[in-house]
mmCIF file of C-alpha atoms in Angstrom:
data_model
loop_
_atom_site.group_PDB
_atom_site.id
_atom_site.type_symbol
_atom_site.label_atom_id
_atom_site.label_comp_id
_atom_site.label_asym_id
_atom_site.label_seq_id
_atom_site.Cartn_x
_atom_site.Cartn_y
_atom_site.Cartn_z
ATOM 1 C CA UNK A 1 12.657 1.698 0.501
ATOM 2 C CA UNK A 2 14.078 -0.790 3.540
ATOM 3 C CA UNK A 3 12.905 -3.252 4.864
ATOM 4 C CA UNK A 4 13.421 -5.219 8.031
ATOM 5 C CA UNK A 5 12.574 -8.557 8.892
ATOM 6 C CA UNK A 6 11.378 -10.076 12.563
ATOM 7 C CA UNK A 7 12.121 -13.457 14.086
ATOM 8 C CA UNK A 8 8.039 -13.236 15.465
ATOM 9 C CA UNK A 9 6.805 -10.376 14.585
ATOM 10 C CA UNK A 10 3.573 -10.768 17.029
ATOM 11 C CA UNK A 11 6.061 -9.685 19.623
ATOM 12 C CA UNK A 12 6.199 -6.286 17.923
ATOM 13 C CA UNK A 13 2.752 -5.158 17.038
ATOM 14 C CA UNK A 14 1.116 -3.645 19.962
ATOM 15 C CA UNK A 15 -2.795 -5.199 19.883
ATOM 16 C CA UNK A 16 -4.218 -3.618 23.533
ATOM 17 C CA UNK A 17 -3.430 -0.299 21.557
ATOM 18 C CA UNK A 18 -6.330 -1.316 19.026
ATOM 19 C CA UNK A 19 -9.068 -2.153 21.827
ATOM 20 C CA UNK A 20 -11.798 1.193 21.281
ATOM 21 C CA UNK A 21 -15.186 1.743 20.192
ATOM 22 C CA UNK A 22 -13.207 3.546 17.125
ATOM 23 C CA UNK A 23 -11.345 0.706 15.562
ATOM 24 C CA UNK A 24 -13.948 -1.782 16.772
ATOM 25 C CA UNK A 25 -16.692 0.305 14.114
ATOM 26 C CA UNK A 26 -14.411 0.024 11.183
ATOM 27 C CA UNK A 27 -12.810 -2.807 11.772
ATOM 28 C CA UNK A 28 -16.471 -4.035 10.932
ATOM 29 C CA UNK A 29 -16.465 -1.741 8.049
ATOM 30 C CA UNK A 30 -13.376 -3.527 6.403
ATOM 31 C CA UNK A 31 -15.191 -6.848 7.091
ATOM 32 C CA UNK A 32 -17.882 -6.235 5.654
ATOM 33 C CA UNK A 33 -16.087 -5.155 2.862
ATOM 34 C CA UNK A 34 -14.394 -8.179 2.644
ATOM 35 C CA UNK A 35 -17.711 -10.009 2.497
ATOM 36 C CA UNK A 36 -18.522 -7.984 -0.272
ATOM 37 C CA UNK A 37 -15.731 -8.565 -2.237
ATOM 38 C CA UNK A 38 -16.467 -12.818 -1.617
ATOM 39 C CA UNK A 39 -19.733 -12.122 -2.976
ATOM 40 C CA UNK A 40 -17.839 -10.462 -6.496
ATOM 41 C CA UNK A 41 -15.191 -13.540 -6.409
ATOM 42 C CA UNK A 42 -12.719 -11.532 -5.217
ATOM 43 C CA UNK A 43 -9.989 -12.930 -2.000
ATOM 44 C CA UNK A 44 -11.799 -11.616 0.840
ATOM 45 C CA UNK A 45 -9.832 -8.642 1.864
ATOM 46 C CA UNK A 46 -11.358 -5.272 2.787
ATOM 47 C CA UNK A 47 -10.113 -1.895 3.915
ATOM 48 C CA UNK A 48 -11.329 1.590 5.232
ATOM 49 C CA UNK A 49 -9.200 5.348 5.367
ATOM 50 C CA UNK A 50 -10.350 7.498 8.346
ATOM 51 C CA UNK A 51 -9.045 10.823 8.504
ATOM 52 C CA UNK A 52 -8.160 11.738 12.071
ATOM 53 C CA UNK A 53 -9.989 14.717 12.436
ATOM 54 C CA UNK A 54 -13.215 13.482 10.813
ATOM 55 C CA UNK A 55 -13.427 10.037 12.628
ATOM 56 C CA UNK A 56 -16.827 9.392 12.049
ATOM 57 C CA UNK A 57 -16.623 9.596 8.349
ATOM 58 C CA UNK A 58 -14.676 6.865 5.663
ATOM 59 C CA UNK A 59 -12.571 8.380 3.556
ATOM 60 C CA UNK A 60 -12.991 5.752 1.086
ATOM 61 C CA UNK A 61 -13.380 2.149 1.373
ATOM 62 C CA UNK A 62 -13.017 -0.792 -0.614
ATOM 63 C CA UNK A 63 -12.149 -4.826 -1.412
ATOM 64 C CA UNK A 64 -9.853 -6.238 -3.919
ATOM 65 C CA UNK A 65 -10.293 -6.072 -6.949
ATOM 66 C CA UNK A 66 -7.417 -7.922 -8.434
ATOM 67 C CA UNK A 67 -10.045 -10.777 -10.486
ATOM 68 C CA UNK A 68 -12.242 -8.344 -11.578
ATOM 69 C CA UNK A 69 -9.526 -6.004 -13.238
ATOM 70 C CA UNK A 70 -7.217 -9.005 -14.384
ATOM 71 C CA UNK A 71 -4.572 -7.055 -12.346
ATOM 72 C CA UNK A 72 -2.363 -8.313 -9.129
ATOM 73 C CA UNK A 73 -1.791 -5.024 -7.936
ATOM 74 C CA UNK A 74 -5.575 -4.138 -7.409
ATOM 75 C CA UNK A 75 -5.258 -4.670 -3.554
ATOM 76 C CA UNK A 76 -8.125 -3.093 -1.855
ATOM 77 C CA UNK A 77 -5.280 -0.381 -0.100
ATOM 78 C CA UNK A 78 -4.452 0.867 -3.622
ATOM 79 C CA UNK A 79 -7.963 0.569 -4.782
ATOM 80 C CA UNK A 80 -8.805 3.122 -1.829
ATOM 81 C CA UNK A 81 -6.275 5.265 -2.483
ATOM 82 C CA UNK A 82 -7.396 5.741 -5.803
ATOM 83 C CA UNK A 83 -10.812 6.304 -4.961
ATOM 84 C CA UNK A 84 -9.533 9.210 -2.199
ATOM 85 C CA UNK A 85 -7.686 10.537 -4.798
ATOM 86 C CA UNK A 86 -10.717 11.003 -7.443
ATOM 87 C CA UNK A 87 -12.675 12.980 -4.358
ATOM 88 C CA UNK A 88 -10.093 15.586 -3.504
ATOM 89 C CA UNK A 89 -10.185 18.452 -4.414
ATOM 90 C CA UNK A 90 -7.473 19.951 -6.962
ATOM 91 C CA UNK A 91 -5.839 22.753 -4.080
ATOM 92 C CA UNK A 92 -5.747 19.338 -1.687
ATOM 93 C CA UNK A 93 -2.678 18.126 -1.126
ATOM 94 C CA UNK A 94 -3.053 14.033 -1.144
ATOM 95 C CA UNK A 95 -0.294 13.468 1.411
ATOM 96 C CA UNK A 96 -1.618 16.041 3.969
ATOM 97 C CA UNK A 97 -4.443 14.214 3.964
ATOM 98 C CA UNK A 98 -2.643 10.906 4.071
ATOM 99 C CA UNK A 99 -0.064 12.089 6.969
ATOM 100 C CA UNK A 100 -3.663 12.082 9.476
ATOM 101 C CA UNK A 101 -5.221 9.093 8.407
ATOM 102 C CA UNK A 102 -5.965 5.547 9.519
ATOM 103 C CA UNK A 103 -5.889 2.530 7.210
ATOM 104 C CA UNK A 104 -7.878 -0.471 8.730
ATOM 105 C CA UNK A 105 -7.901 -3.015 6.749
ATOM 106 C CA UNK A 106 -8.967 -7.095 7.395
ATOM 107 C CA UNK A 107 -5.070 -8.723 6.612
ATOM 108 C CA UNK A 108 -2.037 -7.338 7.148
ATOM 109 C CA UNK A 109 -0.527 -5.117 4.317
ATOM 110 C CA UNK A 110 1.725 -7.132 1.958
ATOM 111 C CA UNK A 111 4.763 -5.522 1.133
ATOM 112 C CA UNK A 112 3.677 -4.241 -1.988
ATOM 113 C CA UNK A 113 0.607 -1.913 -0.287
ATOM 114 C CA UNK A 114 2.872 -1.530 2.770
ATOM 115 C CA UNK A 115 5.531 0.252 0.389
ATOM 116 C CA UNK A 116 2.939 1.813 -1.333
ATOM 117 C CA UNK A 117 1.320 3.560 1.700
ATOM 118 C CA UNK A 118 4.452 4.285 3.660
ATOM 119 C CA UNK A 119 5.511 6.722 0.125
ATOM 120 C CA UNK A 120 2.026 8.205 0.315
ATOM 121 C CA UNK A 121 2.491 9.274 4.171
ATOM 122 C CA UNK A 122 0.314 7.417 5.749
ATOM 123 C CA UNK A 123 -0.016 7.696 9.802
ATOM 124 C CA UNK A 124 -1.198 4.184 10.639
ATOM 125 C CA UNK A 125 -2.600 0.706 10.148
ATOM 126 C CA UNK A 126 -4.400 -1.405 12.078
ATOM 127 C CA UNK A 127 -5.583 -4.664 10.741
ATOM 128 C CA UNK A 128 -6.967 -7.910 11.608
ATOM 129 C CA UNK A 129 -4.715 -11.012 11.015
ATOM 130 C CA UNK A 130 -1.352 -11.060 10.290
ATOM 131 C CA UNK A 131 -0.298 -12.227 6.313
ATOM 132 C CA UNK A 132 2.768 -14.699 7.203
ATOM 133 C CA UNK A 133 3.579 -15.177 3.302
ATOM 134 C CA UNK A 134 3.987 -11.724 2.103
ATOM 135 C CA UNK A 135 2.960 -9.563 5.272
ATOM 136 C CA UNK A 136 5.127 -5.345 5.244
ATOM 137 C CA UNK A 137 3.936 -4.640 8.492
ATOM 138 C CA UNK A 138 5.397 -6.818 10.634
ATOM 139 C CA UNK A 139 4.359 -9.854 9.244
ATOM 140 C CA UNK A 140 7.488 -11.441 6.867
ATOM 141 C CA UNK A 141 9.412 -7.880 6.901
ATOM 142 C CA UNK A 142 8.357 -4.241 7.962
ATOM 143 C CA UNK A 143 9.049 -1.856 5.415
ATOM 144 C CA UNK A 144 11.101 1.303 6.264
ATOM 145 C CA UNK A 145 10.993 4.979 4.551
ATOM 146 C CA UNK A 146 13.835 5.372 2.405
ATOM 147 C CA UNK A 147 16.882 6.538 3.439
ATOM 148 C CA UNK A 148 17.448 10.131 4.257
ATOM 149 C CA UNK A 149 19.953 12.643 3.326
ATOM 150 C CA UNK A 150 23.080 12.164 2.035
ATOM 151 C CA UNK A 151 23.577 8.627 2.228
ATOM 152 C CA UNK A 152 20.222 8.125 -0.217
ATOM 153 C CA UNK A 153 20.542 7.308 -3.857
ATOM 154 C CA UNK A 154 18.460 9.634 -6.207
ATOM 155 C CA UNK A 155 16.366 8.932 -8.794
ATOM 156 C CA UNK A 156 16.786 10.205 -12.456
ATOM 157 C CA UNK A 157 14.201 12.219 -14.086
ATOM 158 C CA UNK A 158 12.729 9.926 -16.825
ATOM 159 C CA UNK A 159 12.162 7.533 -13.894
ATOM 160 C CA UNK A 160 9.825 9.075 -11.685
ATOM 161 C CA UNK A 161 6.422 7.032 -13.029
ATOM 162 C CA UNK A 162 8.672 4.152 -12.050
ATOM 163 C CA UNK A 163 8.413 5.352 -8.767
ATOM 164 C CA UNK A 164 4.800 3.504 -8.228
ATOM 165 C CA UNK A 165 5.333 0.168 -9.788
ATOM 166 C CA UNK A 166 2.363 -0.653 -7.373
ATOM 167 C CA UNK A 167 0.228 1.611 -9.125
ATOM 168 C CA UNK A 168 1.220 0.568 -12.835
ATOM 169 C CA UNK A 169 -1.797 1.022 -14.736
ATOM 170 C CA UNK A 170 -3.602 2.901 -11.748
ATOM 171 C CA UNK A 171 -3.977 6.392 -12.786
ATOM 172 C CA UNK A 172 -7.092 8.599 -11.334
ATOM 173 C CA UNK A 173 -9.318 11.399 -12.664
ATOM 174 C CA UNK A 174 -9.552 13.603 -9.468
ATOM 175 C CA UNK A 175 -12.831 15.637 -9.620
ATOM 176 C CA UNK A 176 -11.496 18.494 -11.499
ATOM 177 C CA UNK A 177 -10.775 15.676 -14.465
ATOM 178 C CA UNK A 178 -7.337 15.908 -13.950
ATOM 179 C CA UNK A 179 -6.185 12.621 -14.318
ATOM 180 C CA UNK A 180 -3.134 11.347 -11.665
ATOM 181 C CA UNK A 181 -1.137 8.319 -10.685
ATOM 182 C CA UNK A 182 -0.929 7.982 -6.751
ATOM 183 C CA UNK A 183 2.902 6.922 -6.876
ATOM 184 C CA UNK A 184 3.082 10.651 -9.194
ATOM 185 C CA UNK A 185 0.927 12.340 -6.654
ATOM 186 C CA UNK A 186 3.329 11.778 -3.507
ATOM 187 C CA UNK A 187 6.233 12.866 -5.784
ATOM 188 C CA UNK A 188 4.911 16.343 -7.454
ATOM 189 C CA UNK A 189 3.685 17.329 -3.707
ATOM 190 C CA UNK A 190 7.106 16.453 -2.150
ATOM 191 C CA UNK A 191 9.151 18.750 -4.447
ATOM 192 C CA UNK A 192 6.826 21.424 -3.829
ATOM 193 C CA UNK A 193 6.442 21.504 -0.668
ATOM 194 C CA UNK A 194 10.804 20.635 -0.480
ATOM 195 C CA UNK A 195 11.590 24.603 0.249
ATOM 196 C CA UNK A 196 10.123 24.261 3.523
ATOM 197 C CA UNK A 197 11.780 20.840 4.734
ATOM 198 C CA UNK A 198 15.130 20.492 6.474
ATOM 199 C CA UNK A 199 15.678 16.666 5.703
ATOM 200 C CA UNK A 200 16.309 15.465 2.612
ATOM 201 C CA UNK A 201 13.905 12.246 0.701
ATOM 202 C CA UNK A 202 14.727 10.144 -2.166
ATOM 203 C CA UNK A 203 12.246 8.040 -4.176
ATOM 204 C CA UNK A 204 13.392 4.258 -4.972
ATOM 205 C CA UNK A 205 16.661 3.758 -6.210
ATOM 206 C CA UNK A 206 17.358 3.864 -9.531
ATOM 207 C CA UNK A 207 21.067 3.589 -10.832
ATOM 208 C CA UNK A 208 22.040 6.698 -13.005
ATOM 209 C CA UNK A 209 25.149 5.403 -15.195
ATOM 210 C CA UNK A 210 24.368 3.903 -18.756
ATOM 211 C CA UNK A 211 21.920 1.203 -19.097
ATOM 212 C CA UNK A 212 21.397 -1.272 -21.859
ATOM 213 C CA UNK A 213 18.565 -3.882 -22.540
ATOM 214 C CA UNK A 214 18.648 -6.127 -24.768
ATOM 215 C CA UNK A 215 15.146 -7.501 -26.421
ATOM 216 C CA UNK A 216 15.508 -9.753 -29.025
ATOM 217 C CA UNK A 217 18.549 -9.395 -31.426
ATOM 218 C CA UNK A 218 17.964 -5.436 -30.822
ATOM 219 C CA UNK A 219 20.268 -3.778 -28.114
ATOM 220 C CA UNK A 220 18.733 -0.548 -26.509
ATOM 221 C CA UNK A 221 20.871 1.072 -24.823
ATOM 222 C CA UNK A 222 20.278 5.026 -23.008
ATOM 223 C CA UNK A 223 21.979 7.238 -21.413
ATOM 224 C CA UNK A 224 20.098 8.307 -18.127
ATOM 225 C CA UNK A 225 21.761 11.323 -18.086
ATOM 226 C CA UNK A 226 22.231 13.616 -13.877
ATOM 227 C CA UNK A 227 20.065 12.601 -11.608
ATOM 228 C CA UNK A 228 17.167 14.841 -11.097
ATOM 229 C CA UNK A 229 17.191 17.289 -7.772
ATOM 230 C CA UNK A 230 17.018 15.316 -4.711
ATOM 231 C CA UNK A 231 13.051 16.175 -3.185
ATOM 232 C CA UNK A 232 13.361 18.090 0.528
ATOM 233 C CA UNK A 233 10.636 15.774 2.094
ATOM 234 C CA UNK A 234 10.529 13.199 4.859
ATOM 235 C CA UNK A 235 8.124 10.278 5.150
ATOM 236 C CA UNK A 236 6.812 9.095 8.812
ATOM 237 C CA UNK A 237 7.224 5.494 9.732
ATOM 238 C CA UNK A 238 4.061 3.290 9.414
ATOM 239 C CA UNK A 239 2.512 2.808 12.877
ATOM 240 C CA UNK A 240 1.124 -0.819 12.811
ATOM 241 C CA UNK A 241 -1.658 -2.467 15.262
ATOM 242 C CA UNK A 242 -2.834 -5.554 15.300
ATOM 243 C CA UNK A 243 -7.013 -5.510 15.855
ATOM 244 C CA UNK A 244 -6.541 -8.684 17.591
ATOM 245 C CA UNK A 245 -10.167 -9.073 18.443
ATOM 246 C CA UNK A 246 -10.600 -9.471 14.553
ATOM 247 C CA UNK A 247 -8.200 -11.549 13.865
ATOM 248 C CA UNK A 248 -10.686 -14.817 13.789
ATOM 249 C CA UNK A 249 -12.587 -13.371 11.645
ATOM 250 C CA UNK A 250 -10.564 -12.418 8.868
ATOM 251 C CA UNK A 251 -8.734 -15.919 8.950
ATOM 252 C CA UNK A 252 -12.118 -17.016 8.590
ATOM 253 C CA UNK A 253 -13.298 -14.797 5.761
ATOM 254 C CA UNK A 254 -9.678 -16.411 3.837
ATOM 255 C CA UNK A 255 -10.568 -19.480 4.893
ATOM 256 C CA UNK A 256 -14.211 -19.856 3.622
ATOM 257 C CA UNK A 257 -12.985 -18.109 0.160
ATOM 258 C CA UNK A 258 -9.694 -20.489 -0.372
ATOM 259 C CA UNK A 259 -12.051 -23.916 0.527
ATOM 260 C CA UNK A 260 -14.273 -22.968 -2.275
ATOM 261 C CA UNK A 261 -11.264 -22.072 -4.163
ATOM 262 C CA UNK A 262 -10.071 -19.186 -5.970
ATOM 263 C CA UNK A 263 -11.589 -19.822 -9.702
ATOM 264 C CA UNK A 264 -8.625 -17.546 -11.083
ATOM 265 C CA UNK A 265 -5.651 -18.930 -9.596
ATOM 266 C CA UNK A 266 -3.677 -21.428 -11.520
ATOM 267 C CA UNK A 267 -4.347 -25.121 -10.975
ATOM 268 C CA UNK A 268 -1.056 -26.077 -8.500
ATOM 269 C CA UNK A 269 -2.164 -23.139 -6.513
ATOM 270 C CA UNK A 270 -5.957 -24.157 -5.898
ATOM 271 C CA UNK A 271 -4.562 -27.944 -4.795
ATOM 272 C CA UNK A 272 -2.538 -26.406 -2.509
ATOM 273 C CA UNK A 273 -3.042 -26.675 1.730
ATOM 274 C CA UNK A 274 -4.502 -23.972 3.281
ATOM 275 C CA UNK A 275 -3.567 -24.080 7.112
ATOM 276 C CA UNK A 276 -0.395 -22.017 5.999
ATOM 277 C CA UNK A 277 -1.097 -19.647 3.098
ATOM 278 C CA UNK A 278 -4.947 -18.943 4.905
ATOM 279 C CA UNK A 279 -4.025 -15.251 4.685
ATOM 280 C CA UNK A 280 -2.117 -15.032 1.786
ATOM 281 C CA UNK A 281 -3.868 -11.619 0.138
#
């Protein structure tokens, strides 16, 4: 995974592409969501999937949930993807479905959930405010597919659940009770669908000589062995658009959450300004 940063990114993100009826409706979805998740005591930030060819229907939606689960990585874009992933069915593939859909979502990805939902193939975001402390979409950096081909690094085998260090902890019982890891998801469907690609896609990179940790006085060191097959499968780059018309209101949402004070954070962090870190997600 890349990533490339932008002296002002607001120069980049094309907003007069977000002005329709379409993103206006859930635009006001994701708010509301992020009104919801104020009410639980969670940083109000909410999101909504739209599948292109059923654009009057939510995929899934959802707010953070990072308080409730004691987890940082609960963003409301993972959260969503989890909750898409429990409602497919077993013969759908999870990145078709991903490669036609819309996140819109109150703040901009951070770089975490940007990372996370250019692996899973998704088409585009559009989103309210822009997140100037940890913002993937334009924001502080915009992350990049990985490389292509035979300049990419591959990843060993007894690595791939690495793959997802976003979704640590994150696995999904789809309805079939199979239970799945998003970040494993995007990988099983890329090998088998890699017969039909041209272009070659590797997962993070992941060194394959000899590693050794130490914990302790107790050296553990493994041998990682060939690196496994490279996967025949190309990601799209993440479309990003700026829902400028929203972009009051989600500063506001951050703003009337971090006055109160988040009850969770630790005590430096709750003293701290706001006018800066107001959409800090």
């Amino acid at each position: 995974m890349t990533s490339t940063s932008h002296s002002d990114p607001r120069t980049m993100i094309d907003s007069a592409a977000s002005s329709s009826s379409t993103t206006d409706r859930w635009m006001r979805v994701a708010c509301e969501q992020a009104r919801l998740g104020k009410q639980s005591g969670e940083v109000p930030v909410g999101c909504v999937f739209v599948h292109e060819e059923e654009p009057e229907k939510p995929l899934a939606k959802a707010f953070n949930h990072t308080n409730r689960d004691h987890n940082g990585t609960r963003h409301c874009e993972l959260v969503c993807m989890d909750a898409m992933i429990a409602d497919l069915p077993e013969e759908t593939s999870f990145r078709d479905v991903m490669q036609k859909t819309t996140l819109y979502v109150t703040v901009e990805p951070c770089i975490m959930c940007a990372g996370a939902l250019v692996l899973a193939g998704v088409k585009k975001v559009v989103f309210g405010c822009f997140n100037p402390r940890f913002g993937g979409c334009g924001g502080v950096v915009t992350v990049e597919p990985p490389p292509t081909g035979d300049s990419a690094t591959r990843m060993e085998e007894g690595e791939r659940t690495a793959a997802g260090a976003g979704f640590a902890d994150t696995s999904t019982t789809r309805a079939s009770g199979t239970t799945l890891n998003p970040a494993v998801v995007v990988v099983q469907e890329a090998e088998a669908a890699g017969a039909q690609a041209q272009e070659t896609l590797t997962m993070p990179v992941v060194s394959s000589s000899t590693r050794s940790t130490t914990h302790g006085d107790k050296d553990h060191s493994t041998n990682t062995g060939p690196p496994c097959p490279r996967v025949d499968r190309t990601l799209q780059r993440l479309e990003a658009v700026q829902a400028k018309q929203f972009e009051e209101e989600a500063i506001e949402l951050l703003r009337s959450f971090y006055e109160r004070g988040n009850p969770n954070a630790p005590e430096a962090k709750r003293q701290r300004k706001i006018v800066e870190d107001v959409a800090d997600a």
